[in-house]
Amino acid sequence: MCGIVGIVSQSAVNQPIYNALTLLQHRGQDAAGIITIDDENRFRLRKSNGLVNDVFRQEHMLRLQGNAGVGHVRYPTAGSSSVSEAQPFYVNSPYGLTLVHNGNLTNSEELKEKLFNLARRHVNTNSDSEILLNILAYHLDKTEHPHLSAKDIFDAIKATHRDIEGGYACIAMIIGQGMVAFRDPHGIRPLVLGKRVDENGFTEYMFASESVALDIVGFEMVRDVLPGEAIYVTFDGQLFAQQCANNPILSPCIFEYVYFARPDSYIDGVSVYAARVHMGERLGEKIAREWQDLDIDVVIPIPETSNDIALRIAHCLNKPYRQGFVKNRYVGRTFIMPGQTQRVSAVRHKLNTISSEFKDKNVLLVDDSIVRGTTSKQIVDMARAAGAKKIYFASAAPEIRYPNVYGIDMPTKNELIAHGRTVEEIAELIGVDKLIFQDLEALTSAIQQENQAIKFFDCSVFTGEYVTGTVSESYLNNIALQRSDAAKRKREKDATNLEIHNER
Ligand SMILES: O=P(O)(O)OC[C@H]1O[C@H](OP(=O)(O)OP(=O)(O)O)[C@H](O)[C@@H]1O
Ligand SMILES: NC(=O)CC[C@H](N)C(=O)O
Ligand SMILES: [Mg+2]
């Protein structure tokens, strides 16, 4: 998952974009980038591997001049972690165009060919986002007048929707024209619009993956960008919005609510925090129903995403809630780290037990999800070492058995601990006495409780059904080969920085 942000203002945007990216850091820890347009209509770009804090030093911030800009934090789902594939990307023609993308395209190979055959456009990296940018450029190039109208922009986005498949929330910036944000026809990835009025009465606009970024930078939430919709803001502050897809159907990624988003964000009218509390309520009810005879002494969350869920479960079961694990605040999220070796060692560095909370107790450990089982296996060992008698485990998401192709790096079913296994087999593998998963219907209704208007979700990781309807078995086999942990290890070794000039 990546985080994206864009601001059109009358004053410098470097610091607000930087601040917003730090708020979106939980969506991508591999690389970060900002591009602005200075007062001579030149792009100013800084991107590199690392956390926001590490990528932008004072000299970079000083160079990122201008009143409009976009930013990105990356969690790769295509290509490698190489800095050459960090975002934003830009192309010189037409106009000077730059783009940031959250999501993943599922027809990149065909698009790459199309770009060459129809437009002699060369894509230099293995990033699907660079392809997306070139498709948009190709369609914008068809307009004949030097100044783009809102209609020209929307026509180009319509044509882009027709070409590309997959999940995408994007913000593009066109030199001399404006900024346009758009979301795929299913609204798989989130994107919100915010505004604020400056001291001269000028309305400034901001787009971001999550509303939390607006809050902190001082913009007020206006609304979500709708699935299939494009919102165009000119650099003199006029806003235009239009539906650009033929059959938009809101079907957001359910995993945003389970794990990805921050609890203080609102996505498609849903408070992520409230949705997680409802998940806890439903799972608590299931535990009370199905595990009547269990002797649970204490409920313990596996920090940090499951904290709100576990608290609610404890309340439902009328059992004490205890923070039995202490999180090292200097270690990031482990699930979105690029390799398994790194993920395994990070869990141990990240969490440590308070042994008095485990000693001689029957503990119910709660997590939002079990994906590869990296976290749960180690946590269970730690709980046993701290003296727990019996260990029960509850997951607020159902069994994750299928790959994700829309922006979460879960490309191979064989790396998923629940793939092809029963609950009992998973329990044995992670070493718990008993294991329980949320039912899918309970999970969807927990989210819908906050917004009944959402009728569908992308639940492909649980069901193997992909909302775009375009994901073939051969595509899945192909990404399994290209993006398995073993393949990635090899590629990362060979990953070359194609932008030597940008090394420092
Ligand atoms: O089964 P796994 O492959 O280990 O994946 C699932 C775990 O990874 C995530 O935690 P993460 O450490 O990324 O972030 P958090 O601190 O927000 O919970 C998630 O919350 C689970 O704890
Ligand atoms: N997680 C994402 O949104 C990834 C965006 C894009 N596919 C990349 O790999 O850079
Ligand atoms: Mg976690």
Short mmCIF file of C-alpha atoms in Angstrom, two decimals, residues 88-442:
data_model
loop_
_atom_site.label_atom_id
_atom_site.label_comp_id
_atom_site.label_asym_id
_atom_site.label_seq_id
_atom_site.Cartn_x
_atom_site.Cartn_y
_atom_site.Cartn_z
CA PRO A 88 6.80 10.50 -8.20
CA PHE A 89 7.64 9.72 -11.84
CA TYR A 90 7.53 12.41 -14.50
CA VAL A 91 7.61 12.71 -18.29
CA ASN A 92 8.50 15.81 -20.29
CA SER A 93 5.75 15.48 -22.85
CA PRO A 94 3.03 16.61 -23.09
CA TYR A 95 3.31 19.77 -21.00
CA GLY A 96 5.47 18.21 -18.29
CA LEU A 97 3.46 15.64 -16.38
CA THR A 98 4.04 13.92 -13.04
CA LEU A 99 2.07 11.28 -11.15
CA VAL A 100 1.83 9.41 -7.86
CA HIS A 101 -0.03 6.12 -7.63
CA ASN A 102 -1.37 3.89 -4.88
CA GLY A 103 -2.47 0.49 -6.10
CA ASN A 104 -1.37 -2.03 -8.66
CA LEU A 105 -2.16 -2.55 -12.33
CA THR A 106 -2.94 -6.08 -13.50
CA ASN A 107 -2.35 -5.53 -17.24
CA SER A 108 1.04 -3.79 -17.17
CA GLU A 109 2.66 -6.13 -19.70
CA GLU A 110 0.04 -5.43 -22.40
CA LEU A 111 0.13 -1.72 -21.65
CA LYS A 112 3.88 -1.59 -22.05
CA GLU A 113 3.56 -3.13 -25.50
CA LYS A 114 0.71 -0.82 -26.42
CA LEU A 115 2.71 2.22 -25.43
CA PHE A 116 5.51 1.19 -27.70
CA ASN A 117 3.37 0.09 -30.64
CA LEU A 118 0.99 3.07 -30.64
CA ALA A 119 3.10 5.89 -29.34
CA ARG A 120 6.75 4.78 -29.40
CA ARG A 121 6.84 5.47 -25.69
CA HIS A 122 9.60 3.81 -23.72
CA VAL A 123 9.11 2.79 -20.09
CA ASN A 124 12.45 2.55 -18.35
CA THR A 125 11.65 0.64 -15.15
CA ASN A 126 9.52 -2.32 -14.09
CA SER A 127 7.12 -0.07 -12.21
CA ASP A 128 3.42 -0.26 -13.17
CA SER A 129 3.12 3.37 -12.04
CA GLU A 130 5.54 4.55 -14.71
CA ILE A 131 3.36 2.74 -17.27
CA LEU A 132 0.22 4.39 -15.87
CA LEU A 133 1.84 7.81 -16.16
CA ASN A 134 2.75 7.14 -19.79
CA ILE A 135 -0.77 5.96 -20.63
CA LEU A 136 -2.16 9.20 -19.21
CA ALA A 137 0.48 11.19 -21.12
CA TYR A 138 -0.42 9.36 -24.33
CA HIS A 139 -4.09 10.32 -23.96
CA LEU A 140 -3.37 13.92 -22.94
CA ASP A 141 -1.15 14.21 -25.98
CA LYS A 142 -4.17 13.80 -28.25
CA THR A 143 -5.59 17.22 -27.35
CA GLU A 144 -4.72 19.88 -29.87
CA HIS A 145 -4.81 23.18 -27.98
CA PRO A 146 -1.93 24.39 -25.83
CA HIS A 147 -4.17 25.13 -22.85
CA LEU A 148 -6.05 22.14 -21.48
CA SER A 149 -9.71 22.54 -20.56
CA ALA A 150 -11.34 20.48 -17.81
CA LYS A 151 -13.03 18.51 -20.60
CA ASP A 152 -9.66 17.65 -22.16
CA ILE A 153 -8.46 16.36 -18.82
CA PHE A 154 -11.61 14.30 -18.20
CA ASP A 155 -11.49 12.84 -21.72
CA ALA A 156 -7.92 11.70 -21.10
CA ILE A 157 -8.91 10.11 -17.77
CA LYS A 158 -11.87 8.35 -19.43
CA ALA A 159 -9.53 6.87 -22.04
CA THR A 160 -7.06 5.92 -19.28
CA HIS A 161 -9.84 4.08 -17.39
CA ARG A 162 -10.63 2.16 -20.57
CA ASP A 163 -7.01 1.06 -20.96
CA ILE A 164 -5.87 0.18 -17.49
CA GLU A 165 -7.01 -2.61 -15.17
CA GLY A 166 -6.43 -3.06 -11.47
CA GLY A 167 -6.48 -0.84 -8.41
CA TYR A 168 -5.41 2.79 -8.60
CA ALA A 169 -5.80 6.01 -6.68
CA CYS A 170 -3.68 8.66 -8.40
CA ILE A 171 -2.74 12.32 -8.31
CA ALA A 172 -1.19 13.87 -11.42
CA MET A 173 0.17 17.36 -11.94
CA ILE A 174 0.47 19.08 -15.32
CA ILE A 175 2.82 22.05 -15.76
CA GLY A 176 1.01 25.29 -16.54
CA GLN A 177 -2.42 23.66 -16.02
CA GLY A 178 -3.34 22.04 -12.72
CA MET A 179 -3.65 18.91 -10.59
CA VAL A 180 -6.01 16.01 -11.20
CA ALA A 181 -6.90 13.20 -8.79
CA PHE A 182 -8.73 10.06 -9.85
CA ARG A 183 -9.77 6.71 -8.48
CA ASP A 184 -10.39 3.39 -10.25
CA PRO A 185 -14.00 2.49 -11.09
CA HIS A 186 -14.28 0.27 -7.98
CA GLY A 187 -12.66 2.75 -5.62
CA ILE A 188 -10.41 -0.05 -4.38
CA ARG A 189 -7.82 2.33 -2.95
CA PRO A 190 -8.87 5.34 -0.85
CA LEU A 191 -8.53 9.02 -1.80
CA VAL A 192 -10.01 12.11 -0.15
CA LEU A 193 -10.37 15.80 -1.01
CA GLY A 194 -9.82 18.58 1.51
CA LYS A 195 -9.83 22.37 1.38
CA ARG A 196 -8.84 25.42 3.36
CA VAL A 197 -9.23 29.14 2.76
CA ASP A 198 -6.04 31.20 3.13
CA GLU A 199 -5.85 34.67 4.69
CA ASN A 200 -6.55 36.31 1.29
CA GLY A 201 -9.74 34.32 0.76
CA PHE A 202 -8.13 31.95 -1.76
CA THR A 203 -9.39 28.35 -1.55
CA GLU A 204 -6.57 25.82 -1.45
CA TYR A 205 -7.13 22.13 -2.16
CA MET A 206 -5.47 18.98 -0.96
CA PHE A 207 -5.82 15.31 -1.93
CA ALA A 208 -4.59 12.49 0.29
CA SER A 209 -4.90 8.73 0.72
CA GLU A 210 -6.35 9.17 4.19
CA SER A 211 -8.22 11.95 5.95
CA VAL A 212 -5.73 11.94 8.84
CA ALA A 213 -3.25 13.75 6.57
CA LEU A 214 -5.75 16.58 5.99
CA ASP A 215 -6.42 16.97 9.73
CA ILE A 216 -2.82 17.50 10.63
CA VAL A 217 -1.92 19.83 7.76
CA GLY A 218 -4.93 22.02 8.58
CA PHE A 219 -7.27 21.16 5.71
CA GLU A 220 -10.90 20.32 6.30
CA MET A 221 -12.28 17.13 4.78
CA VAL A 222 -14.65 17.83 1.89
CA ARG A 223 -15.39 14.31 0.68
CA ASP A 224 -14.02 11.09 -0.75
CA VAL A 225 -13.11 11.08 -4.43
CA LEU A 226 -15.79 8.78 -5.88
CA PRO A 227 -14.93 5.53 -7.65
CA GLY A 228 -14.24 6.35 -11.32
CA GLU A 229 -14.38 10.08 -10.64
CA ALA A 230 -11.72 12.66 -11.52
CA ILE A 231 -11.34 15.98 -9.68
CA TYR A 232 -9.34 18.66 -11.48
CA VAL A 233 -8.04 21.76 -9.71
CA THR A 234 -6.41 24.46 -11.84
CA PHE A 235 -3.39 26.28 -10.42
CA ASP A 236 -5.57 29.38 -10.05
CA GLY A 237 -7.88 27.43 -7.75
CA GLN A 238 -10.90 26.43 -9.84
CA LEU A 239 -12.28 22.97 -9.13
CA PHE A 240 -14.02 20.68 -11.63
CA ALA A 241 -15.33 17.17 -10.96
CA GLN A 242 -16.67 14.54 -13.30
CA GLN A 243 -17.52 10.85 -13.31
CA CYS A 244 -15.17 9.34 -15.91
CA ALA A 245 -15.98 5.61 -15.69
CA ASN A 246 -18.87 3.81 -17.34
CA ASN A 247 -19.96 1.55 -14.50
CA PRO A 248 -18.51 2.77 -11.23
CA ILE A 249 -19.28 0.43 -8.32
CA LEU A 250 -17.83 1.27 -4.93
CA SER A 251 -16.03 -1.86 -3.71
CA PRO A 252 -13.22 -0.67 -1.42
CA CYS A 253 -10.44 -2.99 -0.29
CA ILE A 254 -11.61 -4.54 2.97
CA PHE A 255 -8.03 -4.86 4.19
CA GLU A 256 -7.78 -1.06 4.50
CA TYR A 257 -10.23 -1.27 7.40
CA VAL A 258 -8.68 -4.39 8.92
CA TYR A 259 -5.05 -3.32 8.87
CA PHE A 260 -3.78 -0.64 6.52
CA ALA A 261 -5.44 2.60 7.43
CA ARG A 262 -4.88 4.58 10.61
CA PRO A 263 -7.78 4.34 13.09
CA ASP A 264 -8.25 8.11 13.09
CA SER A 265 -8.97 8.15 9.34
CA TYR A 266 -12.34 8.10 7.61
CA ILE A 267 -12.51 6.09 4.37
CA ASP A 268 -15.64 6.14 2.22
CA GLY A 269 -17.70 7.46 5.08
CA VAL A 270 -16.42 4.89 7.58
CA SER A 271 -14.47 5.69 10.72
CA VAL A 272 -11.68 3.10 10.66
CA TYR A 273 -11.59 3.16 14.46
CA ALA A 274 -15.33 2.50 14.80
CA ALA A 275 -15.14 -0.29 12.21
CA ARG A 276 -12.37 -1.98 14.24
CA VAL A 277 -14.39 -1.67 17.45
CA HIS A 278 -17.34 -3.35 15.70
CA MET A 279 -14.98 -6.09 14.47
CA GLY A 280 -14.05 -6.65 18.13
CA GLU A 281 -17.70 -6.75 19.13
CA ARG A 282 -18.57 -9.38 16.52
CA LEU A 283 -15.53 -11.51 17.22
CA GLY A 284 -16.18 -11.24 20.97
CA GLU A 285 -19.72 -12.51 20.40
CA LYS A 286 -18.43 -15.41 18.33
CA ILE A 287 -15.92 -16.36 21.03
CA ALA A 288 -18.63 -16.16 23.70
CA ARG A 289 -20.86 -18.40 21.56
CA GLU A 290 -18.34 -21.00 20.48
CA TRP A 291 -15.89 -21.13 23.35
CA GLN A 292 -18.30 -21.17 26.28
CA ASP A 293 -16.21 -23.56 28.32
CA LEU A 294 -12.88 -21.83 27.83
CA ASP A 295 -11.09 -20.55 30.87
CA ILE A 296 -9.67 -17.23 29.60
CA ASP A 297 -7.93 -15.19 32.31
CA VAL A 298 -6.88 -12.19 30.28
CA VAL A 299 -7.19 -10.63 26.81
CA ILE A 300 -3.95 -9.29 25.29
CA PRO A 301 -3.62 -7.42 21.97
CA ILE A 302 -0.69 -7.84 19.60
CA PRO A 303 0.22 -4.19 19.13
CA GLU A 304 -0.55 -2.06 17.47
CA THR A 305 -3.36 -2.37 14.97
CA SER A 306 -5.34 -4.89 17.04
CA ASN A 307 -5.43 -2.79 20.24
CA ASP A 308 -8.92 -1.34 19.68
CA ILE A 309 -10.28 -4.73 18.59
CA ALA A 310 -8.92 -6.56 21.62
CA LEU A 311 -10.26 -3.97 24.05
CA ARG A 312 -13.75 -4.53 22.69
CA ILE A 313 -13.40 -8.31 22.87
CA ALA A 314 -12.35 -8.06 26.52
CA HIS A 315 -15.40 -5.91 27.18
CA CYS A 316 -17.73 -8.44 25.47
CA LEU A 317 -16.24 -11.37 27.38
CA ASN A 318 -16.10 -9.43 30.61
CA LYS A 319 -12.42 -10.29 31.03
CA PRO A 320 -9.49 -8.04 31.93
CA TYR A 321 -7.62 -6.34 29.05
CA ARG A 322 -3.88 -6.08 29.51
CA GLN A 323 -1.05 -4.65 27.40
CA GLY A 324 1.17 -7.73 27.73
CA PHE A 325 3.45 -6.70 24.86
CA VAL A 326 5.46 -3.51 24.73
CA LYS A 327 6.12 -2.12 21.29
CA ASN A 328 9.44 -0.58 20.41
CA ARG A 329 8.32 2.70 18.90
CA TYR A 330 11.38 2.90 16.66
CA VAL A 331 10.57 -0.22 14.66
CA GLY A 332 8.06 0.21 11.84
CA ARG A 333 5.31 -2.06 10.61
CA THR A 334 6.64 -5.54 9.97
CA PHE A 335 4.07 -6.80 7.46
CA ILE A 336 5.01 -4.19 4.86
CA MET A 337 8.73 -4.88 5.05
CA PRO A 338 10.03 -6.24 1.74
CA GLY A 339 11.62 -9.59 2.72
CA GLN A 340 10.77 -12.45 5.06
CA THR A 341 14.14 -12.45 6.87
CA GLN A 342 13.70 -8.77 7.65
CA ARG A 343 10.09 -9.32 8.79
CA VAL A 344 11.02 -12.19 11.10
CA SER A 345 13.80 -10.33 12.87
CA ALA A 346 11.72 -7.14 13.07
CA VAL A 347 8.93 -8.84 15.06
CA ARG A 348 11.38 -9.78 17.82
CA HIS A 349 12.90 -6.31 17.87
CA LYS A 350 9.51 -4.72 17.87
CA LEU A 351 7.64 -6.55 20.62
CA ASN A 352 8.63 -7.69 24.09
CA THR A 353 6.59 -9.27 26.88
CA ILE A 354 5.69 -8.03 30.33
CA SER A 355 6.02 -11.48 31.85
CA SER A 356 3.76 -10.88 34.86
CA GLU A 357 0.82 -10.58 32.46
CA PHE A 358 1.47 -14.10 31.13
CA LYS A 359 2.84 -16.09 34.06
CA ASP A 360 0.51 -18.98 34.94
CA LYS A 361 -2.36 -17.47 32.99
CA ASN A 362 -4.59 -18.65 30.16
CA VAL A 363 -4.28 -15.80 27.68
CA LEU A 364 -6.39 -14.83 24.69
CA LEU A 365 -4.10 -13.12 22.16
CA VAL A 366 -5.84 -10.93 19.59
CA ASP A 367 -4.56 -9.78 16.20
CA ASP A 368 -6.29 -7.99 13.34
CA SER A 369 -5.15 -10.62 10.86
CA ILE A 370 -2.84 -13.57 10.31
CA VAL A 371 -1.21 -13.36 6.89
CA ARG A 372 2.08 -15.22 6.62
CA GLY A 373 2.01 -16.12 10.30
CA THR A 374 5.32 -14.30 10.85
CA THR A 375 3.98 -12.34 13.81
CA SER A 376 1.78 -14.96 15.44
CA LYS A 377 4.40 -17.75 15.45
CA GLN A 378 6.95 -15.62 17.28
CA ILE A 379 4.46 -13.99 19.59
CA VAL A 380 3.18 -17.36 20.75
CA ASP A 381 6.74 -18.50 21.52
CA MET A 382 7.31 -15.31 23.47
CA ALA A 383 4.08 -15.77 25.43
CA ARG A 384 5.06 -19.33 26.33
CA ALA A 385 8.54 -18.21 27.35
CA ALA A 386 6.90 -15.61 29.60
CA GLY A 387 5.06 -18.41 31.42
CA ALA A 388 1.59 -18.54 29.81
CA LYS A 389 -0.32 -21.73 30.64
CA LYS A 390 -2.72 -21.92 27.73
CA ILE A 391 -2.68 -19.70 24.64
CA TYR A 392 -5.84 -18.97 22.69
CA PHE A 393 -5.68 -16.80 19.59
CA ALA A 394 -8.35 -14.72 17.82
CA SER A 395 -8.07 -13.05 14.41
CA ALA A 396 -10.42 -10.19 13.54
CA ALA A 397 -10.15 -11.07 9.85
CA PRO A 398 -11.08 -14.44 8.34
CA GLU A 399 -8.48 -16.84 6.95
CA ILE A 400 -6.39 -15.13 4.25
CA ARG A 401 -6.00 -17.72 1.53
CA TYR A 402 -5.56 -15.85 -1.78
CA PRO A 403 -3.14 -13.33 -3.26
CA ASN A 404 -3.86 -9.62 -3.44
CA VAL A 405 -3.30 -7.94 -6.81
CA TYR A 406 -4.52 -4.41 -6.09
CA GLY A 407 -1.70 -2.87 -4.07
CA ILE A 408 -0.90 -5.23 -1.19
CA ASP A 409 2.25 -7.25 -1.67
CA MET A 410 0.77 -10.72 -1.14
CA PRO A 411 1.48 -12.27 -4.53
CA THR A 412 1.71 -15.99 -3.80
CA LYS A 413 -0.87 -18.15 -2.10
CA ASN A 414 1.82 -20.54 -0.89
CA GLU A 415 3.29 -17.86 1.37
CA LEU A 416 -0.06 -17.45 3.14
CA ILE A 417 -0.28 -19.58 6.26
CA ALA A 418 -4.03 -20.27 5.81
CA HIS A 419 -3.78 -21.33 2.17
CA GLY A 420 -4.91 -24.95 1.88
CA ARG A 421 -5.04 -25.40 5.65
CA THR A 422 -7.84 -25.92 8.17
CA VAL A 423 -8.15 -23.82 11.32
CA GLU A 424 -6.78 -26.75 13.35
CA GLU A 425 -3.74 -27.06 11.09
CA ILE A 426 -3.02 -23.33 11.34
CA ALA A 427 -3.41 -23.52 15.14
CA GLU A 428 -0.84 -26.28 15.24
CA LEU A 429 1.58 -24.38 13.02
CA ILE A 430 1.52 -21.23 15.09
CA GLY A 431 1.55 -23.28 18.27
CA VAL A 432 -1.68 -22.24 20.01
CA ASP A 433 -4.11 -24.32 22.03
CA LYS A 434 -7.10 -22.93 20.17
CA LEU A 435 -7.64 -20.53 17.29
CA ILE A 436 -10.68 -18.64 16.04
CA PHE A 437 -11.22 -16.47 12.95
CA GLN A 438 -13.89 -13.85 12.29
CA ASP A 439 -16.54 -14.83 9.71
CA LEU A 440 -16.48 -12.82 6.49
CA GLU A 441 -20.11 -11.78 6.83
CA ALA A 442 -19.39 -10.47 10.35
#
